[in-house]
mmCIF file of C-alpha atoms in Angstrom:
data_model
loop_
_atom_site.group_PDB
_atom_site.id
_atom_site.type_symbol
_atom_site.label_atom_id
_atom_site.label_comp_id
_atom_site.label_asym_id
_atom_site.label_seq_id
_atom_site.Cartn_x
_atom_site.Cartn_y
_atom_site.Cartn_z
ATOM 1 C CA MET I 1454 24.460 23.719 27.706
ATOM 2 C CA SER I 1455 27.215 25.204 29.519
ATOM 3 C CA ALA I 1456 26.641 21.660 31.864
ATOM 4 C CA ILE I 1457 27.179 19.417 29.259
ATOM 5 C CA ARG I 1458 30.721 21.296 28.529
ATOM 6 C CA HIS I 1459 31.894 21.733 31.910
ATOM 7 C CA PRO I 1460 31.252 19.086 33.584
ATOM 8 C CA ASN I 1461 33.400 20.157 36.581
ATOM 9 C CA LEU I 1462 32.159 23.361 36.817
ATOM 10 C CA LEU I 1463 28.929 22.007 39.389
ATOM 11 C CA PRO I 1464 30.705 20.609 41.410
ATOM 12 C CA THR I 1465 33.806 23.057 41.777
ATOM 13 C CA HIS I 1466 30.666 25.464 42.369
ATOM 14 C CA ALA I 1467 29.324 23.740 45.026
ATOM 15 C CA ARG I 1468 32.292 23.321 46.847
ATOM 16 C CA VAL I 1469 33.242 27.615 46.547
ATOM 17 C CA ARG I 1470 29.929 27.673 48.313
ATOM 18 C CA ARG I 1471 29.973 25.386 50.687
ATOM 19 C CA LEU I 1472 33.444 26.631 51.637
ATOM 20 C CA LEU I 1473 32.210 29.838 51.145
ATOM 21 C CA LEU I 1474 29.593 29.595 53.937
ATOM 22 C CA ARG I 1475 31.706 28.042 56.082
ATOM 23 C CA ILE I 1476 34.012 30.645 56.382
ATOM 24 C CA ALA I 1477 30.777 33.227 57.219
ATOM 25 C CA GLY I 1478 29.449 30.898 59.689
ATOM 26 C CA ILE I 1479 32.848 30.723 61.839
ATOM 27 C CA ALA I 1480 33.729 34.280 61.293
ATOM 28 C CA GLY I 1481 30.370 35.349 62.649
ATOM 29 C CA ALA I 1482 29.973 32.929 65.146
ATOM 30 C CA ASP I 1483 33.661 34.251 67.071
ATOM 31 C CA LEU I 1484 32.624 38.175 66.018
ATOM 32 C CA VAL I 1485 29.174 37.430 67.902
ATOM 33 C CA SER I 1486 31.141 35.304 70.833
ATOM 34 C CA GLN I 1487 34.230 37.691 70.947
ATOM 35 C CA GLY I 1488 32.210 41.003 70.968
ATOM 36 C CA VAL I 1489 28.885 40.822 72.820
ATOM 37 C CA ARG I 1490 31.812 39.949 76.391
ATOM 38 C CA ILE I 1491 33.656 42.841 75.242
ATOM 39 C CA LEU I 1492 31.499 45.555 73.932
ATOM 40 C CA VAL I 1493 28.812 45.300 77.798
ATOM 41 C CA VAL I 1494 33.271 45.528 79.726
ATOM 42 C CA ALA I 1495 33.625 48.166 77.856
ATOM 43 C CA TRP I 1496 29.820 49.801 77.622
ATOM 44 C CA PRO I 1497 29.872 53.047 77.601
ATOM 45 C CA PHE I 1498 31.415 53.452 74.654
ATOM 46 C CA ALA I 1499 32.023 56.266 71.600
ATOM 47 C CA PRO I 1500 29.735 54.964 68.730
ATOM 48 C CA SER I 1501 33.147 55.340 66.793
ATOM 49 C CA ALA I 1502 35.622 53.637 68.737
ATOM 50 C CA GLY I 1503 32.691 51.083 69.324
ATOM 51 C CA GLY I 1504 32.751 50.263 65.245
ATOM 52 C CA LEU I 1505 36.492 49.971 64.989
ATOM 53 C CA LEU I 1506 36.479 48.341 68.054
ATOM 54 C CA LEU I 1507 33.691 45.563 66.439
ATOM 55 C CA VAL I 1508 35.798 46.258 62.842
ATOM 56 C CA GLU I 1509 39.447 45.184 64.722
ATOM 57 C CA ILE I 1510 37.151 41.730 65.788
ATOM 58 C CA ALA I 1511 36.064 41.315 62.287
ATOM 59 C CA ARG I 1512 39.631 41.657 60.885
ATOM 60 C CA ASN I 1513 41.377 38.594 62.930
ATOM 61 C CA SER I 1514 37.478 36.233 63.089
ATOM 62 C CA LEU I 1515 38.159 35.855 58.576
ATOM 63 C CA PRO I 1516 41.835 34.481 58.819
ATOM 64 C CA LEU I 1517 40.644 32.387 61.397
ATOM 65 C CA ALA I 1518 37.744 31.006 59.935
ATOM 66 C CA ALA I 1519 39.061 30.924 56.288
ATOM 67 C CA GLY I 1520 41.976 29.399 56.968
ATOM 68 C CA VAL I 1521 39.894 26.085 59.132
ATOM 69 C CA ALA I 1522 37.373 25.890 56.770
ATOM 70 C CA LEU I 1523 39.329 25.785 53.646
ATOM 71 C CA ALA I 1524 42.007 23.109 56.346
ATOM 72 C CA LEU I 1525 38.164 20.602 56.916
ATOM 73 C CA ASP I 1526 37.413 21.133 53.360
ATOM 74 C CA LEU I 1527 41.020 19.374 51.966
ATOM 75 C CA PHE I 1528 40.886 17.231 54.871
ATOM 76 C CA GLU I 1529 37.283 16.047 53.567
ATOM 77 C CA ASP I 1530 38.046 15.670 50.650
ATOM 78 C CA CYS I 1531 41.630 14.752 49.818
ATOM 79 C CA ALA I 1532 42.700 12.691 52.478
ATOM 80 C CA ARG I 1533 39.281 10.451 51.873
ATOM 81 C CA ALA I 1534 42.174 7.431 51.761
ATOM 82 C CA TRP I 1535 44.007 8.319 54.957
ATOM 83 C CA ARG I 1536 43.058 6.190 57.738
ATOM 84 C CA PRO I 1537 40.762 8.124 60.450
ATOM 85 C CA ALA I 1538 43.792 8.470 63.259
ATOM 86 C CA LEU I 1539 46.422 9.934 60.925
ATOM 87 C CA ARG I 1540 43.743 11.917 58.783
ATOM 88 C CA TRP I 1541 42.682 13.575 62.884
ATOM 89 C CA LEU I 1542 45.926 13.811 64.215
ATOM 90 C CA ALA I 1543 46.917 15.914 60.510
ATOM 91 C CA LEU I 1544 43.507 17.900 60.690
ATOM 92 C CA GLY I 1545 44.846 18.608 64.526
ATOM 93 C CA VAL I 1546 48.498 20.174 63.054
ATOM 94 C CA ALA I 1547 47.039 22.119 60.635
ATOM 95 C CA ILE I 1548 43.861 24.072 63.141
ATOM 96 C CA ALA I 1549 47.395 24.179 65.195
ATOM 97 C CA ILE I 1550 49.445 25.865 62.912
ATOM 98 C CA ILE I 1551 46.420 28.238 61.584
ATOM 99 C CA VAL I 1552 45.438 29.354 65.308
ATOM 100 C CA ALA I 1553 49.385 30.367 65.882
ATOM 101 C CA THR I 1554 49.695 31.956 62.954
ATOM 102 C CA THR I 1555 46.689 34.432 62.993
ATOM 103 C CA SER I 1556 47.243 34.816 66.959
ATOM 104 C CA ALA I 1557 50.568 35.956 65.688
ATOM 105 C CA VAL I 1558 49.635 38.464 63.120
ATOM 106 C CA VAL I 1559 45.903 40.204 65.492
ATOM 107 C CA SER I 1560 45.470 43.840 65.787
ATOM 108 C CA ALA I 1561 45.570 45.008 69.263
ATOM 109 C CA GLU I 1562 45.652 48.843 68.160
ATOM 110 C CA THR I 1563 41.733 50.040 68.966
ATOM 111 C CA ALA I 1564 41.424 47.250 72.239
ATOM 112 C CA ILE I 1565 45.081 48.519 73.653
ATOM 113 C CA ARG I 1566 43.569 52.658 72.915
ATOM 114 C CA LEU I 1567 40.286 51.482 74.866
ATOM 115 C CA GLY I 1568 42.202 50.109 77.878
ATOM 116 C CA LEU I 1569 40.411 46.564 77.327
ATOM 117 C CA SER I 1570 44.298 44.763 77.264
ATOM 118 C CA GLU I 1571 47.624 46.031 79.095
ATOM 119 C CA SER I 1572 49.616 44.959 76.278
ATOM 120 C CA GLY I 1573 49.550 42.995 72.706
ATOM 121 C CA ARG I 1574 50.932 40.130 74.048
ATOM 122 C CA THR I 1575 48.019 40.400 77.355
ATOM 123 C CA LEU I 1576 45.735 39.850 73.587
ATOM 124 C CA ALA I 1577 47.838 37.336 71.498
ATOM 125 C CA LEU I 1578 47.759 34.786 74.584
ATOM 126 C CA HIS I 1579 43.979 35.916 75.228
ATOM 127 C CA THR I 1580 43.270 35.154 71.358
ATOM 128 C CA VAL I 1581 44.895 31.946 71.192
ATOM 129 C CA TRP I 1582 43.129 30.517 73.665
ATOM 130 C CA ASN I 1583 39.789 31.951 71.983
ATOM 131 C CA ASN I 1584 41.470 31.011 68.917
ATOM 132 C CA LEU I 1585 41.964 27.310 69.400
ATOM 133 C CA VAL I 1586 38.183 26.930 70.754
ATOM 134 C CA VAL I 1587 35.876 28.388 68.207
ATOM 135 C CA SER I 1588 38.197 25.886 65.960
ATOM 136 C CA LEU I 1589 37.375 22.948 68.179
ATOM 137 C CA LEU I 1590 33.626 23.064 68.116
ATOM 138 C CA ALA I 1591 33.885 25.115 64.875
ATOM 139 C CA VAL I 1592 35.534 21.347 63.488
ATOM 140 C CA ALA I 1593 32.734 19.305 65.854
ATOM 141 C CA TYR I 1594 30.626 20.532 64.337
ATOM 142 C CA LEU I 1595 30.749 21.547 60.488
ATOM 143 C CA THR I 1596 32.357 17.350 60.324
ATOM 144 C CA ARG I 1597 29.003 16.003 62.807
ATOM 145 C CA ARG I 1598 26.671 18.028 59.903
ATOM 146 C CA ARG I 1599 27.385 17.302 57.083
ATOM 147 C CA GLU I 1600 27.928 13.291 58.278
ATOM 148 C CA SER I 1601 24.317 14.167 59.265
ATOM 149 C CA SER I 1602 23.695 15.129 55.794
ATOM 150 C CA GLU I 1603 25.509 12.487 53.625
ATOM 151 C CA ALA I 1604 23.654 10.267 56.314
ATOM 152 C CA GLU I 1605 20.693 11.263 55.481
ATOM 153 C CA ARG I 1606 21.394 11.469 51.542
ATOM 154 C CA ARG I 1607 21.941 7.712 51.506
ATOM 155 C CA ARG I 1608 18.460 7.221 53.931
ATOM 156 C CA GLY I 1609 16.542 8.813 50.854
ATOM 157 C CA VAL I 1610 18.225 6.984 47.689
ATOM 158 C CA GLN I 1611 18.049 3.421 49.864
ATOM 159 C CA ALA I 1612 14.235 4.796 50.938
ATOM 160 C CA SER I 1613 13.677 5.417 47.021
ATOM 161 C CA ARG I 1614 15.135 1.677 46.429
ATOM 162 C CA LEU I 1615 12.314 0.219 48.939
ATOM 163 C CA GLU I 1616 10.134 1.918 47.813
ATOM 164 C CA HIS I 1617 10.634 0.997 44.707
ATOM 165 C CA ALA I 1618 11.378 -2.303 45.147
ATOM 166 C CA ARG I 1619 7.877 -2.737 46.104
ATOM 167 C CA LEU I 1620 6.191 -1.891 43.485
ATOM 168 C CA ARG I 1621 8.142 -4.405 41.549
ATOM 169 C CA LEU I 1622 7.077 -6.295 44.236
ATOM 170 C CA ALA I 1623 3.534 -5.679 43.753
ATOM 171 C CA GLY I 1624 3.687 -5.896 39.556
ATOM 172 C CA VAL I 1625 5.603 -9.908 40.071
ATOM 173 C CA SER I 1626 2.199 -11.247 42.733
ATOM 174 C CA ALA I 1627 0.118 -9.066 40.235
ATOM 175 C CA GLN I 1628 1.452 -10.914 37.139
ATOM 176 C CA ALA I 1629 2.134 -13.975 38.645
ATOM 177 C CA ALA I 1630 -1.349 -14.078 38.826
ATOM 178 C CA GLN I 1631 -2.734 -14.340 35.651
ATOM 179 C CA SER I 1632 0.800 -17.073 35.108
ATOM 180 C CA ARG I 1633 0.628 -20.510 35.206
ATOM 181 C CA LEU I 1634 3.095 -20.386 38.395
ATOM 182 C CA ASP I 1635 3.703 -22.575 41.839
ATOM 183 C CA PRO I 1636 1.801 -20.430 44.514
ATOM 184 C CA GLN I 1637 3.973 -22.177 46.938
ATOM 185 C CA MET I 1638 7.158 -21.332 44.332
ATOM 186 C CA LEU I 1639 5.954 -17.229 43.875
ATOM 187 C CA PHE I 1640 5.072 -16.446 47.977
ATOM 188 C CA ASP I 1641 8.727 -18.336 48.389
ATOM 189 C CA CYS I 1642 10.530 -16.084 46.102
ATOM 190 C CA LEU I 1643 8.740 -12.783 47.108
ATOM 191 C CA SER I 1644 9.471 -13.325 50.628
ATOM 192 C CA ARG I 1645 13.310 -14.615 50.197
ATOM 193 C CA ALA I 1646 13.438 -10.763 48.366
ATOM 194 C CA ARG I 1647 11.468 -9.344 51.309
ATOM 195 C CA CYS I 1648 13.757 -10.794 53.314
ATOM 196 C CA THR I 1649 17.107 -9.465 51.238
ATOM 197 C CA TYR I 1650 15.986 -6.516 50.207
ATOM 198 C CA PRO I 1651 16.635 -4.527 53.521
ATOM 199 C CA ALA I 1652 20.171 -6.168 53.640
ATOM 200 C CA ASN I 1653 21.546 -5.939 50.491
ATOM 201 C CA LEU I 1654 19.391 -4.359 47.689
ATOM 202 C CA ASP I 1655 22.207 -5.576 44.854
ATOM 203 C CA ARG I 1656 20.962 -9.215 45.446
ATOM 204 C CA GLY I 1657 17.237 -8.515 46.333
ATOM 205 C CA ASP I 1658 16.637 -6.252 42.743
ATOM 206 C CA ALA I 1659 18.907 -9.385 40.974
ATOM 207 C CA LEU I 1660 15.741 -12.416 42.974
ATOM 208 C CA LEU I 1661 13.080 -10.006 41.150
ATOM 209 C CA ALA I 1662 14.753 -9.057 37.664
ATOM 210 C CA ARG I 1663 15.222 -12.999 37.604
ATOM 211 C CA LEU I 1664 12.034 -13.454 38.494
ATOM 212 C CA THR I 1665 10.010 -11.373 36.366
ATOM 213 C CA THR I 1666 11.929 -13.487 33.613
ATOM 214 C CA TYR I 1667 10.390 -16.541 34.818
ATOM 215 C CA LEU I 1668 6.967 -14.403 34.937
ATOM 216 C CA ARG I 1669 7.250 -13.392 31.646
ATOM 217 C CA LEU I 1670 7.886 -16.049 29.711
ATOM 218 C CA THR I 1671 5.213 -18.360 31.433
ATOM 219 C CA LEU I 1672 2.768 -15.393 30.516
ATOM 220 C CA SER I 1673 4.326 -15.705 27.179
ATOM 221 C CA ILE I 1674 2.724 -19.041 27.001
ATOM 222 C CA GLY I 1675 -0.570 -19.942 24.873
ATOM 223 C CA SER I 1676 -3.301 -22.546 26.490
ATOM 224 C CA SER I 1677 -3.661 -23.809 22.506
ATOM 225 C CA GLU I 1678 -0.241 -23.515 21.764
ATOM 226 C CA ALA I 1679 2.035 -26.560 21.603
ATOM 227 C CA SER I 1680 4.401 -27.684 23.830
ATOM 228 C CA MET I 1681 8.296 -27.685 22.387
ATOM 229 C CA LEU I 1682 11.871 -28.541 24.056
ATOM 230 C CA GLY I 1683 13.010 -25.961 23.638
ATOM 231 C CA ARG I 1684 10.284 -23.776 25.368
ATOM 232 C CA GLU I 1685 10.154 -26.212 28.345
ATOM 233 C CA ALA I 1686 13.941 -26.642 28.412
ATOM 234 C CA ALA I 1687 14.102 -22.419 28.989
ATOM 235 C CA LEU I 1688 11.114 -22.453 31.476
ATOM 236 C CA ALA I 1689 12.796 -24.844 34.074
ATOM 237 C CA ALA I 1690 15.980 -23.328 33.078
ATOM 238 C CA SER I 1691 14.155 -20.128 34.770
ATOM 239 C CA ARG I 1692 12.691 -21.412 37.432
ATOM 240 C CA PHE I 1693 15.866 -23.476 38.595
ATOM 241 C CA ASP I 1694 16.603 -19.498 37.816
ATOM 242 C CA VAL I 1695 14.518 -18.505 40.506
ATOM 243 C CA GLU I 1696 15.550 -20.957 43.324
ATOM 244 C CA ARG I 1697 18.684 -21.157 42.847
ATOM 245 C CA ARG I 1698 21.261 -20.523 46.069
ATOM 246 C CA GLU I 1699 24.788 -18.188 45.491
ATOM 247 C CA SER I 1700 27.228 -21.073 45.130
ATOM 248 C CA ASP I 1701 24.951 -22.790 42.448
ATOM 249 C CA SER I 1702 26.343 -22.960 38.982
ATOM 250 C CA PRO I 1703 24.004 -21.311 35.855
ATOM 251 C CA PHE I 1704 21.471 -24.410 33.731
ATOM 252 C CA VAL I 1705 23.183 -25.493 31.381
ATOM 253 C CA ILE I 1706 21.835 -25.778 27.856
ATOM 254 C CA ASP I 1707 22.516 -27.613 25.170
ATOM 255 C CA ILE I 1708 20.684 -28.578 22.095
ATOM 256 C CA ASP I 1709 20.722 -27.662 18.568
ATOM 257 C CA PRO I 1710 18.088 -25.072 17.345
ATOM 258 C CA LEU I 1711 16.389 -27.317 15.020
ATOM 259 C CA LEU I 1712 15.592 -29.716 17.724
ATOM 260 C CA ALA I 1713 14.196 -26.840 19.707
ATOM 261 C CA SER I 1714 10.889 -26.924 18.017
ATOM 262 C CA TYR I 1715 10.062 -31.057 18.914
ATOM 263 C CA PRO I 1716 7.295 -31.669 20.558
ATOM 264 C CA PHE I 1717 7.085 -32.231 24.679
ATOM 265 C CA PRO I 1718 4.932 -33.070 26.807
ATOM 266 C CA PRO I 1719 4.043 -29.403 28.920
ATOM 267 C CA ASP I 1720 6.263 -29.333 32.708
ATOM 268 C CA LEU I 1721 7.553 -32.411 32.540
ATOM 269 C CA LEU I 1722 11.118 -30.822 32.382
ATOM 270 C CA ALA I 1723 10.235 -27.824 35.159
ATOM 271 C CA LEU I 1724 9.422 -30.061 37.434
ATOM 272 C CA LEU I 1725 11.514 -32.717 37.074
ATOM 273 C CA THR I 1726 14.492 -30.761 37.615
ATOM 274 C CA GLN I 1727 12.424 -29.021 40.561
ATOM 275 C CA ARG I 1728 11.942 -32.136 42.475
ATOM 276 C CA TRP I 1729 15.493 -32.697 41.697
ATOM 277 C CA MET I 1730 17.282 -29.367 42.809
ATOM 278 C CA ALA I 1731 15.131 -29.755 45.835
ATOM 279 C CA SER I 1732 16.655 -33.016 46.755
ATOM 280 C CA ALA I 1733 20.503 -31.358 47.075
ATOM 281 C CA PRO I 1734 22.122 -31.271 50.014
ATOM 282 C CA ILE I 1735 22.268 -28.011 51.283
ATOM 283 C CA ASP I 1736 25.624 -27.514 51.248
ATOM 284 C CA ARG I 1737 26.448 -28.854 47.857
ATOM 285 C CA PRO I 1738 27.071 -26.571 44.854
ATOM 286 C CA ARG I 1739 23.803 -27.858 42.242
ATOM 287 C CA ALA I 1740 23.623 -27.859 38.338
ATOM 288 C CA LEU I 1741 21.704 -28.699 35.398
ATOM 289 C CA HIS I 1742 22.783 -29.956 32.118
ATOM 290 C CA LEU I 1743 19.991 -30.727 29.848
ATOM 291 C CA ALA I 1744 21.775 -31.553 25.800
ATOM 292 C CA ALA I 1745 19.004 -33.458 22.637
ATOM 293 C CA ARG I 1746 20.007 -35.529 20.213
ATOM 294 C CA THR I 1747 17.479 -37.478 17.922
ATOM 295 C CA ASP I 1748 18.386 -41.326 17.485
ATOM 296 C CA GLY I 1749 16.011 -42.976 14.267
ATOM 297 C CA GLY I 1750 12.714 -42.162 15.229
ATOM 298 C CA ALA I 1751 13.012 -40.718 18.524
ATOM 299 C CA LEU I 1752 14.276 -37.543 20.028
ATOM 300 C CA CYS I 1753 16.506 -37.724 22.868
ATOM 301 C CA VAL I 1754 16.986 -35.595 26.063
ATOM 302 C CA SER I 1755 19.351 -35.902 28.267
ATOM 303 C CA LEU I 1756 19.390 -34.801 31.559
ATOM 304 C CA ARG I 1757 22.932 -34.627 34.478
ATOM 305 C CA GLY I 1758 22.995 -33.390 37.673
ATOM 306 C CA SER I 1759 25.371 -32.582 40.357
ATOM 307 C CA CYS I 1760 23.261 -35.534 42.816
ATOM 308 C CA PRO I 1761 20.939 -38.368 42.132
ATOM 309 C CA PRO I 1762 17.390 -37.317 41.926
ATOM 310 C CA PRO I 1763 14.522 -38.807 43.974
ATOM 311 C CA ARG I 1764 13.194 -42.279 43.387
ATOM 312 C CA ASP I 1765 9.262 -40.606 42.732
ATOM 313 C CA ALA I 1766 10.083 -37.942 41.105
ATOM 314 C CA VAL I 1767 11.886 -40.168 38.595
ATOM 315 C CA ALA I 1768 9.143 -42.390 38.801
ATOM 316 C CA GLN I 1769 6.271 -40.456 38.164
ATOM 317 C CA SER I 1770 8.224 -38.561 35.204
ATOM 318 C CA ARG I 1771 7.588 -42.156 33.807
ATOM 319 C CA GLN I 1772 4.558 -43.101 34.198
ATOM 320 C CA GLU I 1773 3.784 -39.127 32.926
ATOM 321 C CA ILE I 1774 6.210 -39.453 29.865
ATOM 322 C CA ALA I 1775 4.733 -42.605 29.369
ATOM 323 C CA ARG I 1776 0.875 -41.329 29.372
ATOM 324 C CA ALA I 1777 1.877 -37.869 27.377
ATOM 325 C CA ALA I 1778 4.126 -39.625 24.025
ATOM 326 C CA GLY I 1779 4.750 -42.896 24.400
ATOM 327 C CA GLY I 1780 7.953 -42.723 25.700
ATOM 328 C CA PHE I 1781 10.057 -44.000 27.958
ATOM 329 C CA LEU I 1782 12.864 -42.453 30.867
ATOM 330 C CA ARG I 1783 15.954 -44.567 31.959
ATOM 331 C CA TYR I 1784 19.668 -43.926 33.804
ATOM 332 C CA LEU I 1785 22.158 -43.433 31.378
ATOM 333 C CA ASP I 1786 25.209 -45.403 31.539
ATOM 334 C CA SER I 1787 23.965 -47.153 35.019
ATOM 335 C CA ASP I 1788 24.689 -43.695 36.560
ATOM 336 C CA PRO I 1789 22.089 -42.631 39.133
ATOM 337 C CA GLU I 1790 22.861 -38.626 38.410
ATOM 338 C CA HIS I 1791 22.148 -39.404 34.941
ATOM 339 C CA LEU I 1792 18.892 -39.257 33.284
ATOM 340 C CA GLU I 1793 17.292 -39.502 29.082
ATOM 341 C CA LEU I 1794 14.132 -38.907 28.465
ATOM 342 C CA GLU I 1795 12.980 -40.558 24.979
ATOM 343 C CA ILE I 1796 10.417 -40.081 22.895
ATOM 344 C CA ALA I 1797 8.929 -41.072 19.619
ATOM 345 C CA TYR I 1798 8.560 -38.582 16.920
ATOM 346 C CA ALA I 1799 6.621 -37.976 13.326
ATOM 347 C CA ARG I 1800 8.224 -35.416 11.601
#
């Protein structure tokens, strides 16, 4: 409930946790790198003096760690829009200021008293170089670690989407086995989807969504149902949508709802439009427009494309429509890109 009321708490807590872990890691690394060397040189020493020396080193390491961690966090989350060169330059300036500031206020009482340093100035000079090295190593390590974590997260997301795509491909294949789908068209579409997914997951999803829509439409058609104009037009448009290129225009259907229930030969529109679009030039956008009207005792279906249809496809469709419905097919207004199918009907 609290996460619902305060949606920004979780990101804030995660950011604070990351910042505290970085401070602890940088301070711990600095304490170990300096403490081990100094304690080895100062051996033997009194336990109380050794403890005071470790406390002094830790007190000098914490401001450096806090400054570096805070600067790195700010530049990671607030300077993403900056150009990389400008971002790294600003981060370098910030690190230099932090190193100079923390080195100027370094405490040296215990180190001087134990004879580890001749003066505070000598210790400050040593601290400058030590802090600079620690800061650069910390920035390099933490930056690379976060980039690796983000890359791993992105890889996991992509692997999950690819697995989902494989499941969808399997489902589509199973559906196709029960439909009247052209097997060659199915294999071509699935092959395109497999090639598209690694390069563009969104485009692969869209391609499978269009194929699923086409399969759902074909599976919804019962073998005992009468073939109607509206359903055949939707089937042809769905098949065109599966095979369309990026530059193609959508299949436009302009049919009065009253005419959608008129009888029409099955698969005639889908096969004709499929062969029509397959013959179109590759470098030319494809488009189809279907309209219907009644003229006396006939149903007239108009098909206009972006290129002339193949002559053999027109001849085959003319024979099929004459055999199945007693109609005929002709070029409208002597336009080689405009066909009209006329079918006699009884109402």
